[in-house]
mmCIF file of C-alpha atoms (C1' of nucleotides) in Angstrom:
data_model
loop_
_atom_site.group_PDB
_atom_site.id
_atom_site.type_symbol
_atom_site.label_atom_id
_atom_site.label_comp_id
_atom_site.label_asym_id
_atom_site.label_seq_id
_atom_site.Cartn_x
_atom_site.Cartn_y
_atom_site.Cartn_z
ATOM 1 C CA UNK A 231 -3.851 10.085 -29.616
ATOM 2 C CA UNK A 232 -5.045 10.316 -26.305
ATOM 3 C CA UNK A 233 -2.596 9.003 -23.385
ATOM 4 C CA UNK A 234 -3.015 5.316 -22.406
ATOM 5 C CA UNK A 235 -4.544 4.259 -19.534
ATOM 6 C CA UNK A 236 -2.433 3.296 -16.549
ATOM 7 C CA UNK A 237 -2.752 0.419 -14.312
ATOM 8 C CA UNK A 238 -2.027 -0.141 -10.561
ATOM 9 C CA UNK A 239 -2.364 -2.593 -7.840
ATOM 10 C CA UNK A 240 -3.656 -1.056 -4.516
ATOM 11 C CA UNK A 241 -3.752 -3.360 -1.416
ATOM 12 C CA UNK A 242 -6.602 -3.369 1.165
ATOM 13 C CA UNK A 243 -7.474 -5.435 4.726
ATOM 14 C CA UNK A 244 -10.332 -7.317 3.629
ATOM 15 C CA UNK A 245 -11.083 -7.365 7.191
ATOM 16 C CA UNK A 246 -10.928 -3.125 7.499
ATOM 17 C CA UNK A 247 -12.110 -2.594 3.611
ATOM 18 C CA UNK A 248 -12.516 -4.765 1.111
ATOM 19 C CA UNK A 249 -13.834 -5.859 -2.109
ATOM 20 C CA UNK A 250 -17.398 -6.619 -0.921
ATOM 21 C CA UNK A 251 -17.601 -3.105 1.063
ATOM 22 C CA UNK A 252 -16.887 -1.298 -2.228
ATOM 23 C CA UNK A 253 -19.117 -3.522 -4.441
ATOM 24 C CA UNK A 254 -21.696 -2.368 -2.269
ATOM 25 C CA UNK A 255 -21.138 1.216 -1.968
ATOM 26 C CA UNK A 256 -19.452 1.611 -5.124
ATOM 27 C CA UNK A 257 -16.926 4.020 -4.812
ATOM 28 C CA UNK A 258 -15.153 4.816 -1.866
ATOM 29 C CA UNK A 259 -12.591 7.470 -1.325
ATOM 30 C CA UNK A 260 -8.943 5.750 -0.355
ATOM 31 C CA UNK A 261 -8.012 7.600 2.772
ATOM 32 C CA UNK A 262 -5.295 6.528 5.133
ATOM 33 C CA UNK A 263 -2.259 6.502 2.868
ATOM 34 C CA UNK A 264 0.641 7.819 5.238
ATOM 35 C CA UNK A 265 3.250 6.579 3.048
ATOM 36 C CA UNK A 266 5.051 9.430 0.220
ATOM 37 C CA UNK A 267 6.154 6.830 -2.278
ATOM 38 C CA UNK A 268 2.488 5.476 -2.144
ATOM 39 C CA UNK A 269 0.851 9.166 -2.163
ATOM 40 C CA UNK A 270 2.965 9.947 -4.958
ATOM 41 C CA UNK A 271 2.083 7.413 -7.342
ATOM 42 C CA UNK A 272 -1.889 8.670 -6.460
ATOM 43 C CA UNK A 273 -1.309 11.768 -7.290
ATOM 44 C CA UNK A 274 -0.234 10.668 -10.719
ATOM 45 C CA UNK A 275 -3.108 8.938 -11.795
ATOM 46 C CA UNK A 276 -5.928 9.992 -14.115
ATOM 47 C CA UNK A 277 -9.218 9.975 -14.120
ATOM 48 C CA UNK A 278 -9.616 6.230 -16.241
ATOM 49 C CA UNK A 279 -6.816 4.613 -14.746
ATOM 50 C CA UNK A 280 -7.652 1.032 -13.766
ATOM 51 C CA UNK A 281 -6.214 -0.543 -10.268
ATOM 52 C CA UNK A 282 -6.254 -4.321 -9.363
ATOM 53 C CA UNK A 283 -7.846 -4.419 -5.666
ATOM 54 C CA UNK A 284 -5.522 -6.657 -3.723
ATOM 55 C CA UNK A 285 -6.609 -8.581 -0.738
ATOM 56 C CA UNK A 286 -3.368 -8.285 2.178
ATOM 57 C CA UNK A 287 -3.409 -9.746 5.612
ATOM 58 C CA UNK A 288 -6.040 -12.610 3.946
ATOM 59 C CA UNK A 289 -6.021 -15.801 3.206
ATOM 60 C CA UNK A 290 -4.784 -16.640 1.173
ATOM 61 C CA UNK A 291 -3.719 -12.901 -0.259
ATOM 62 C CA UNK A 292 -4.100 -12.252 -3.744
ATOM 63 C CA UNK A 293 -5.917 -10.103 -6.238
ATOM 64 C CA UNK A 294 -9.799 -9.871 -6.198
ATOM 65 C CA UNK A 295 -10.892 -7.229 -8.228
ATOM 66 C CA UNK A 296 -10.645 -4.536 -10.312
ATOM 67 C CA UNK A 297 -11.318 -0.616 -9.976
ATOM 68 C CA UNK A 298 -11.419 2.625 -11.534
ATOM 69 C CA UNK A 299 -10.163 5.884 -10.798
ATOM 70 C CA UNK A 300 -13.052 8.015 -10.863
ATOM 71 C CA UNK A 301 -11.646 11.407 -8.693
ATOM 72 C CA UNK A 302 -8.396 13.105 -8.029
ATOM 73 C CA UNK A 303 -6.623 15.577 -5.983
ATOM 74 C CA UNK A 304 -8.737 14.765 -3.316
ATOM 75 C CA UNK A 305 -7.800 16.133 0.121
ATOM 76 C CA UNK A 306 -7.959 13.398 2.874
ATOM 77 C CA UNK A 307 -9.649 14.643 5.449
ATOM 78 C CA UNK A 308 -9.269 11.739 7.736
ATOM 79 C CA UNK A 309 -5.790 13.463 8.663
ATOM 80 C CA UNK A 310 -7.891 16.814 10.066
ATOM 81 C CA UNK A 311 -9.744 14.306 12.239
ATOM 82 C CA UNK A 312 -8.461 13.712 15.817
ATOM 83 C CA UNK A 313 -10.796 10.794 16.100
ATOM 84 C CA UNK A 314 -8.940 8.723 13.235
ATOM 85 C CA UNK A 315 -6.249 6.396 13.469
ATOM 86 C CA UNK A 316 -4.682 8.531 10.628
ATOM 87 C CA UNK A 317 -4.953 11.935 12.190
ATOM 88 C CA UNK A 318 -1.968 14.288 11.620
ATOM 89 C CA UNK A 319 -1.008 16.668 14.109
ATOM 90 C CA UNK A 320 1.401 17.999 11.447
ATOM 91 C CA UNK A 321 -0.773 19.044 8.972
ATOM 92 C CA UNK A 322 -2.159 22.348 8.023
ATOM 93 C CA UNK A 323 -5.514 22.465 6.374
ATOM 94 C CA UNK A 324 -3.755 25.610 4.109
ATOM 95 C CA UNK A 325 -1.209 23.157 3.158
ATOM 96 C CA UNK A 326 -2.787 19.192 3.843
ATOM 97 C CA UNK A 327 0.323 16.570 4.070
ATOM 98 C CA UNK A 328 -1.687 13.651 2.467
ATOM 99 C CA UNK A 329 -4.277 13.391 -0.718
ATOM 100 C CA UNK A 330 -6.494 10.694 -2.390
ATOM 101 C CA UNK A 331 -8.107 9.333 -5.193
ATOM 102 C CA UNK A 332 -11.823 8.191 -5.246
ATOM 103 C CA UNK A 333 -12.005 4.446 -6.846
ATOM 104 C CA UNK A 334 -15.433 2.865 -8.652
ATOM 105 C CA UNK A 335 -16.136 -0.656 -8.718
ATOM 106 C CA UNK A 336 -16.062 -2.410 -11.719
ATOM 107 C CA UNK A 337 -15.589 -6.092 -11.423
ATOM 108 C CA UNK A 338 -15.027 -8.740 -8.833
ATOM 109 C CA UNK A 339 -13.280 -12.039 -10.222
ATOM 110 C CA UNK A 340 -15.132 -15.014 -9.120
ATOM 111 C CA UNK A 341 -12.241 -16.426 -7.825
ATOM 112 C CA UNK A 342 -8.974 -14.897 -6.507
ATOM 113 C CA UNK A 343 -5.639 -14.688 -8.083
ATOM 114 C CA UNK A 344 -3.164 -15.773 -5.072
ATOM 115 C CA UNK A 345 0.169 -14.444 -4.491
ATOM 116 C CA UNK A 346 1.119 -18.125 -4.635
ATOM 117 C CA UNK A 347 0.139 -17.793 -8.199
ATOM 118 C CA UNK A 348 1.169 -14.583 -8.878
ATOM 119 C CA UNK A 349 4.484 -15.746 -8.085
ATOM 120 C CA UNK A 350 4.353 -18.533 -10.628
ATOM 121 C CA UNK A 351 3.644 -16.136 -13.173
ATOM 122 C CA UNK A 352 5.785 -13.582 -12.837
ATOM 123 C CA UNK A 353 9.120 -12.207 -11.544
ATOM 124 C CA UNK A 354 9.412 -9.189 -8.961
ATOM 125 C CA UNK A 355 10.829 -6.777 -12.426
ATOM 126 C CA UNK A 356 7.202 -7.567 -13.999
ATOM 127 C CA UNK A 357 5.006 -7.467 -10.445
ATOM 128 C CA UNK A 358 6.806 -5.745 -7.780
ATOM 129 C CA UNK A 359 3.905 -7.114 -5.306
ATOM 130 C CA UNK A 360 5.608 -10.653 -5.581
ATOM 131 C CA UNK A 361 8.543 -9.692 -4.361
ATOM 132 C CA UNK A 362 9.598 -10.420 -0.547
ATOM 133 C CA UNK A 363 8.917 -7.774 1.942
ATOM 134 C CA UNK A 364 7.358 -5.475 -0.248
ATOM 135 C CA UNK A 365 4.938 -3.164 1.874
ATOM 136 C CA UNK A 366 4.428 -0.616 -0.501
ATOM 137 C CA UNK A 367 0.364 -0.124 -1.052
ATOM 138 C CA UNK A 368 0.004 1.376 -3.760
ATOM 139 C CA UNK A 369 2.239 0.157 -6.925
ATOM 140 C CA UNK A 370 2.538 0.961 -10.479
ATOM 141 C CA UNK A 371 1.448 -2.361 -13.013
ATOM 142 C CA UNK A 372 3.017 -2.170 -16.449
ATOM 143 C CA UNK A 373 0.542 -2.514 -19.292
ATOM 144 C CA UNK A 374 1.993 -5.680 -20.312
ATOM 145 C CA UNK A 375 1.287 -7.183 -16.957
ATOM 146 C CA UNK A 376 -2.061 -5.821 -16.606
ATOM 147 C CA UNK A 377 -2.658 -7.472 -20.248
ATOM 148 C CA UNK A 378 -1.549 -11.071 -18.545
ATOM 149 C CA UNK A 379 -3.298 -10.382 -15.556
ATOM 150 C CA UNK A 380 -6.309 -9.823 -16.708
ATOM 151 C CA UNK A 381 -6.487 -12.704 -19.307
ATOM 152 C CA UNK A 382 -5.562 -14.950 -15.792
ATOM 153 C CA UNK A 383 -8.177 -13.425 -14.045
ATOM 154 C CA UNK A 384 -10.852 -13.757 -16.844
ATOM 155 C CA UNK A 385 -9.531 -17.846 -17.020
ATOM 156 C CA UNK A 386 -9.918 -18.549 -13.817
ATOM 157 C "C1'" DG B 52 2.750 -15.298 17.071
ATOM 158 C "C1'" DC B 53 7.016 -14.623 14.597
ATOM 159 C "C1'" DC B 54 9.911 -11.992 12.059
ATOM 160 C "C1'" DA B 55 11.901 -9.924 7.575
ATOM 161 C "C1'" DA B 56 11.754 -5.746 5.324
ATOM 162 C "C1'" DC B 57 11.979 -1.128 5.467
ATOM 163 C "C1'" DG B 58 10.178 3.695 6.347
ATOM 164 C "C1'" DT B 59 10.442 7.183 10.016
ATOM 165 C "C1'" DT B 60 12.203 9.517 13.974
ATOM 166 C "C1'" DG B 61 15.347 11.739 16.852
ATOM 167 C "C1'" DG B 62 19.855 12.213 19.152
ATOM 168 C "C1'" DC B 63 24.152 13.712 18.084
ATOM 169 C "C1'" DG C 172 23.758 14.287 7.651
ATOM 170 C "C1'" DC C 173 24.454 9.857 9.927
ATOM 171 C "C1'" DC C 174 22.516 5.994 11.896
ATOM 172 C "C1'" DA C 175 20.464 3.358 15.822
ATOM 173 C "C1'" DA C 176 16.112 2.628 17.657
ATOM 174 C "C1'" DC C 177 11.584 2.094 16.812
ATOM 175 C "C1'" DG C 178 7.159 1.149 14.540
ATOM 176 C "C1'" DT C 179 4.473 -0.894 10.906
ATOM 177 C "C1'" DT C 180 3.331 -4.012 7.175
ATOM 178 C "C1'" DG C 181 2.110 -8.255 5.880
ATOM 179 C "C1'" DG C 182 3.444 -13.051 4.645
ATOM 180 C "C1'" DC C 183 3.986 -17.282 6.823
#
DNA sequence: GCCAACGTTGGC
DNA sequence: GCCAACGTTGGC
């Protein structure tokens, strides 16, 4: 049986990148990530997996879309560039620091699902978003909470 | 604009 | 290896 497919939630600026920018260009390769725990959990994703695009710093915040993982193992090369606000002095181009994943559009809900509401729904075990002071981007969604999530989503 | 949360850095 | 200082995220 072939392994199931894994879900995440991956937060954005709406304002730098968000849900519109990659329904028009429809993928886009997510650069920037200077955080380990984050870059970790992209480089264990599959080709397949499915990841809820989060709206942060809106409002209200909440969850707008969804994607799909569509590359991996992807160098970033924003971290080679002097010019970026992600540039990294510290890292080698024979050994890069930081990696990606290229994400496809596949849907944008027609209306958001706010952290307000995500909060009603469910506890910081089940969505680790909804809990206080979380700034992790990049997070892990069990497949039981994708299941509920996207049934909420499809509601609304 | 404030500030809680928390990852990172650097002195020791 | 500890931990204080600092910087950033991101909700409010």
């Amino acid at each position: 049986m072939p392994k199931a497919m894994a879900h995440w939630l991956m937060k954005s600026e709406p304002d730098v990148y968000g849900i519109d920018h990659l329904e028009r260009e429809g993928t886009t390769l997510w650069d920037g990530i200077r955080n380990y725990q984050a870059r970790n959990y992209m480089r264990t994703m599959a080709i397949g997996d499915r990841a809820f695009f989060y709206h942060s710093n809106a409002k209200p915040p909440g969850i707008i879309g969804l994607m799909q993982v569509v590359e991996t193992g992807l160098v970033d090369p924003s971290q080679f560039d002097p010019a970026s606000k992600y540039f990294d002095g510290a890292s080698k181009p024979e050994a890069p620091r930081w990696d990606c994943v290229r994400l496809g559009f596949l849907e944008r809900f027609d209306a958001l699902l706010s952290l307000d509401q995500l909060r009603q729904e469910f506890s910081a075990e089940d969505l680790p978003v909804v809990r206080q002071g979380n700034r992790l981007s990049i997070l892990p969604v069990s497949e039981a909470s994708a299941q509920k999530l996207l049934a909420l989503l499809k509601l609304a």
